[in-house]
Amino acid sequence: MPGILLGEAFPNFEADTTSGRIKFHDFLGDSWGILFSHPADYTPVCTTELARAAKLADEFKKRGVKMIALSIDSVEDHKNWSKDVMAYANEAGSPLPFPIIADEKRELSVQLGMLDPDERNKAGLPLTARCVFVIGPDKKLKLSILYPATTGRNFDEILRVIDSLQLTAQKKVATPVDWKPGEKVMVVPSLPDSEATALFPNGVTTKEMPSGKKYLRYTQI
Ligand code: BEZ
């Protein structure tokens, strides 16, 4: 079964991109990384997504996350379509601030489980779905999201998730539903109360529950 699971090492693939040939781990260096695929160039939803990603490039940079996109079209198509993307982002003439991988043979798409059997091009070949992979500085997969071609992603949510991943990689906390940076976080269940009070100088508050179990522990980071 092709694909990659959370915690697995992300493949150190080689690929042609709009910035030349890359070896993925060298491209990442010591940074976090985000690889997001789209079904095809010159398609409407993809154009809106990549324009939004381009607009948010500084936000990804601030978080130390290197961006790279992928689809099954050629480097030349990617380069030409990028001009449309930047025009849609109201930045006509500026370069797309991240490379796009050209996976014309679909080898990488198969390896990473990105093909959507329900979406096909005119030749009947499957297109890539809207995958998001976030890779940590240890080159391991920290998050994967998979959307069908017909649903565009929410890049604000992707940034929010990265904020959570980066916070929870450092501290023994988890982020609750709809959490946003600056809001209270939850102490991970595996941490005993005695250690939690020592670890979180802002204090730990516990919400009373009908069960009497004290598992909802909040702190402010
Ligand atoms: C799009 O990007 O608009 C799209 C691509 C493939 C199927 C459906 C929509």
Coordinates of C-alpha atoms and ligand atoms in Angstrom, one line a residue:
M1 CA 0.0 0.0 0.0
P2 CA 1.8 3.2 -1.1
G3 CA 1.7 6.2 1.2
I4 CA 3.4 7.5 4.3
L5 CA 2.3 7.4 7.9
L6 CA 2.8 9.9 10.7
G7 CA 6.2 9.4 12.3
E8 CA 7.8 7.8 9.3
A9 CA 10.9 9.3 7.7
F10 CA 9.8 11.3 4.6
P11 CA 11.5 9.9 1.5
N12 CA 14.6 11.7 0.3
F13 CA 13.4 11.8 -3.3
E14 CA 15.0 13.5 -6.2
A15 CA 12.8 15.6 -8.5
D16 CA 12.7 18.3 -11.2
T17 CA 11.2 21.5 -10.0
T18 CA 10.8 25.1 -11.2
S19 CA 14.0 25.8 -9.2
G20 CA 16.0 23.0 -10.8
R21 CA 16.6 19.5 -9.6
I22 CA 16.4 18.9 -5.9
K23 CA 17.1 16.2 -3.3
F24 CA 14.3 16.7 -0.9
H25 CA 16.3 16.4 2.4
D26 CA 18.9 18.8 1.1
F27 CA 16.1 21.2 0.0
L28 CA 14.7 21.1 3.6
G29 CA 18.1 21.5 5.3
D30 CA 17.3 21.9 9.1
S31 CA 13.9 23.5 8.4
W32 CA 10.4 22.3 8.8
G33 CA 8.8 21.7 5.4
I34 CA 5.4 21.6 3.8
L35 CA 4.7 19.8 0.6
F36 CA 1.3 20.4 -1.0
S37 CA 0.1 18.8 -4.1
H38 CA -2.6 19.9 -6.6
P39 CA -4.4 18.1 -9.4
A40 CA -3.2 20.1 -12.4
D41 CA -1.9 23.4 -13.7
Y42 CA -4.3 25.9 -15.3
T43 CA -7.2 24.7 -13.1
P44 CA -9.4 27.2 -11.2
V45 CA -9.3 25.9 -7.6
C46 CA -5.5 25.2 -7.8
T47 CA -4.9 28.7 -9.0
T48 CA -6.7 30.2 -6.0
E49 CA -4.9 27.9 -3.6
L50 CA -1.4 28.6 -4.9
A51 CA -2.1 32.3 -5.0
R52 CA -3.1 32.2 -1.3
A53 CA 0.0 30.1 -0.5
A54 CA 2.1 32.7 -2.2
K55 CA 0.5 35.5 -0.3
L56 CA 1.2 33.6 3.0
A57 CA 4.9 32.8 2.1
D58 CA 6.2 35.3 4.7
E59 CA 4.1 33.6 7.4
F60 CA 5.6 30.2 6.5
K61 CA 9.1 31.8 6.5
K62 CA 8.4 33.3 9.9
R63 CA 7.7 29.8 11.2
G64 CA 10.9 28.4 9.5
V65 CA 8.8 26.2 7.1
K66 CA 10.1 25.7 3.6
M67 CA 7.3 25.4 1.0
I68 CA 7.1 23.2 -2.1
A69 CA 4.2 22.3 -4.3
L70 CA 3.7 19.4 -6.7
S71 CA 1.6 18.3 -9.6
I72 CA 1.8 16.0 -12.6
D73 CA 2.5 18.7 -15.1
S74 CA 5.9 19.7 -16.6
V75 CA 8.4 22.3 -15.3
E76 CA 7.6 24.5 -18.3
D77 CA 3.8 24.3 -17.6
H78 CA 4.5 25.1 -13.9
K79 CA 6.6 28.1 -14.8
N80 CA 4.1 29.5 -17.3
W81 CA 1.1 28.9 -15.0
S82 CA 3.0 30.5 -12.1
K83 CA 2.6 33.8 -13.9
D84 CA -1.2 33.4 -13.8
V85 CA -1.0 32.4 -10.1
M86 CA 1.0 35.6 -9.2
A87 CA -1.4 37.7 -11.3
Y88 CA -4.3 36.2 -9.4
A89 CA -2.5 37.1 -6.2
N90 CA -2.3 40.7 -7.4
E91 CA 1.5 40.4 -7.7
A92 CA 1.9 40.1 -11.5
G93 CA 5.5 39.9 -12.5
S94 CA 6.8 38.6 -9.1
P95 CA 8.1 35.1 -9.0
L96 CA 6.1 32.4 -7.2
P97 CA 7.9 32.3 -3.8
F98 CA 8.3 28.5 -3.7
P99 CA 9.2 25.8 -6.2
I100 CA 6.7 23.4 -7.8
I101 CA 7.7 19.7 -8.4
A102 CA 7.0 18.3 -11.9
D103 CA 5.9 14.7 -11.3
E104 CA 5.1 14.0 -14.9
K105 CA 5.6 10.2 -14.5
R106 CA 3.6 10.2 -11.3
E107 CA 6.3 8.2 -9.6
L108 CA 6.4 10.4 -6.5
S109 CA 2.6 10.7 -6.4
V110 CA 2.3 6.9 -6.4
Q111 CA 5.0 6.6 -3.7
L112 CA 3.4 9.1 -1.4
G113 CA -0.2 7.9 -2.1
M114 CA -1.3 11.2 -3.6
L115 CA -3.3 10.0 -6.7
D116 CA -7.1 10.4 -6.7
P117 CA -8.5 7.5 -8.8
D118 CA -11.8 9.5 -9.2
E119 CA -10.1 12.5 -10.9
R120 CA -8.7 11.9 -14.3
N121 CA -7.3 14.0 -17.1
K122 CA -8.4 13.9 -20.8
A123 CA -6.1 10.9 -21.4
G124 CA -7.8 9.0 -18.5
L125 CA -4.8 9.2 -16.2
P126 CA -5.3 9.9 -12.5
L127 CA -4.6 13.4 -11.1
T128 CA -3.0 14.2 -7.8
A129 CA -5.4 14.9 -4.9
R130 CA -4.9 17.9 -2.6
C131 CA -2.4 16.5 -0.1
V132 CA -0.6 18.4 2.6
F133 CA 2.5 16.9 4.2
V134 CA 4.2 18.8 7.1
I135 CA 7.7 17.4 7.7
G136 CA 9.7 18.2 10.9
P137 CA 13.4 19.1 11.1
D138 CA 14.0 15.4 11.9
K139 CA 12.6 14.7 8.3
K140 CA 9.7 12.7 9.8
L141 CA 6.1 13.2 8.8
K142 CA 4.3 15.3 11.4
L143 CA 0.9 15.8 9.6
S144 CA -0.9 14.7 6.5
I145 CA -4.2 16.1 5.2
L146 CA -5.9 14.7 2.1
Y147 CA -8.6 16.7 0.2
P148 CA -10.3 15.7 -3.1
A149 CA -9.7 17.9 -6.1
T150 CA -13.1 19.5 -5.8
T151 CA -12.4 21.0 -2.3
G152 CA -9.9 23.8 -2.0
R153 CA -7.8 23.8 1.2
N154 CA -7.8 26.5 3.9
F155 CA -4.3 27.8 4.3
D156 CA -5.1 29.7 7.5
E157 CA -5.9 26.3 9.0
I158 CA -2.6 24.9 7.7
L159 CA -0.7 27.7 9.4
R160 CA -2.8 27.1 12.6
V161 CA -1.9 23.5 12.5
I162 CA 1.8 24.3 12.0
D163 CA 1.6 26.6 15.1
S164 CA 0.2 23.7 17.1
L165 CA 2.8 21.2 15.7
Q166 CA 5.7 23.5 16.6
L167 CA 4.4 24.3 20.0
T168 CA 3.6 20.7 20.9
A169 CA 7.0 19.5 19.6
Q170 CA 8.6 21.7 22.3
K171 CA 6.2 21.5 25.3
K172 CA 4.2 18.7 26.9
V173 CA 0.9 20.2 25.8
A174 CA -1.8 19.6 23.3
T175 CA -4.0 22.2 21.6
P176 CA -7.8 21.9 22.1
V177 CA -10.6 22.3 19.5
D178 CA -10.4 25.5 17.4
W179 CA -7.2 26.6 19.4
K180 CA -5.4 29.7 18.2
P181 CA -1.9 30.9 19.2
G182 CA -2.1 32.7 22.6
E183 CA -5.0 30.7 23.8
K184 CA -4.8 28.2 26.7
V185 CA -3.5 24.8 25.9
M186 CA -4.0 21.4 27.6
V187 CA -1.5 19.4 29.6
V188 CA -0.9 16.0 27.9
P189 CA -2.5 13.1 29.7
S190 CA 0.7 11.3 30.2
L191 CA 2.2 14.0 32.4
P192 CA 1.5 13.5 36.2
D193 CA 0.1 16.4 38.2
S194 CA 3.2 16.8 40.3
E195 CA 5.4 17.3 37.2
A196 CA 2.8 19.5 35.5
T197 CA 2.8 22.1 38.3
A198 CA 6.6 22.2 38.2
L199 CA 6.7 22.4 34.4
F200 CA 4.1 25.2 33.9
P201 CA 4.9 28.3 35.9
N202 CA 1.7 30.0 34.9
G203 CA -0.2 27.3 36.8
V204 CA -2.5 24.4 35.8
T205 CA -6.3 24.6 36.1
T206 CA -8.5 21.6 36.1
K207 CA -12.1 21.6 34.9
E208 CA -14.5 19.6 37.0
M209 CA -16.3 16.8 35.1
P210 CA -19.3 14.7 36.1
S211 CA -17.1 11.6 36.1
G212 CA -14.9 13.2 38.8
K213 CA -11.9 12.4 36.7
K214 CA -9.4 15.3 36.5
Y215 CA -8.2 15.0 32.9
L216 CA -9.0 18.4 31.5
R217 CA -6.0 20.3 32.6
Y218 CA -5.3 23.7 31.1
T219 CA -2.3 26.0 31.2
Q220 CA -1.2 29.3 29.6
I221 CA 2.1 29.2 27.7
Ligands
BEZ1 C1 -9.5 22.8 -9.9 O1 -8.4 23.1 -9.5 O2 -10.3 23.7 -10.1 C2 -9.9 21.4 -10.1 C3 -9.0 20.4 -10.6 C4 -9.5 19.1 -10.8 C5 -10.8 18.8 -10.6 C6 -11.7 19.7 -10.1 C7 -11.3 21.0 -9.9

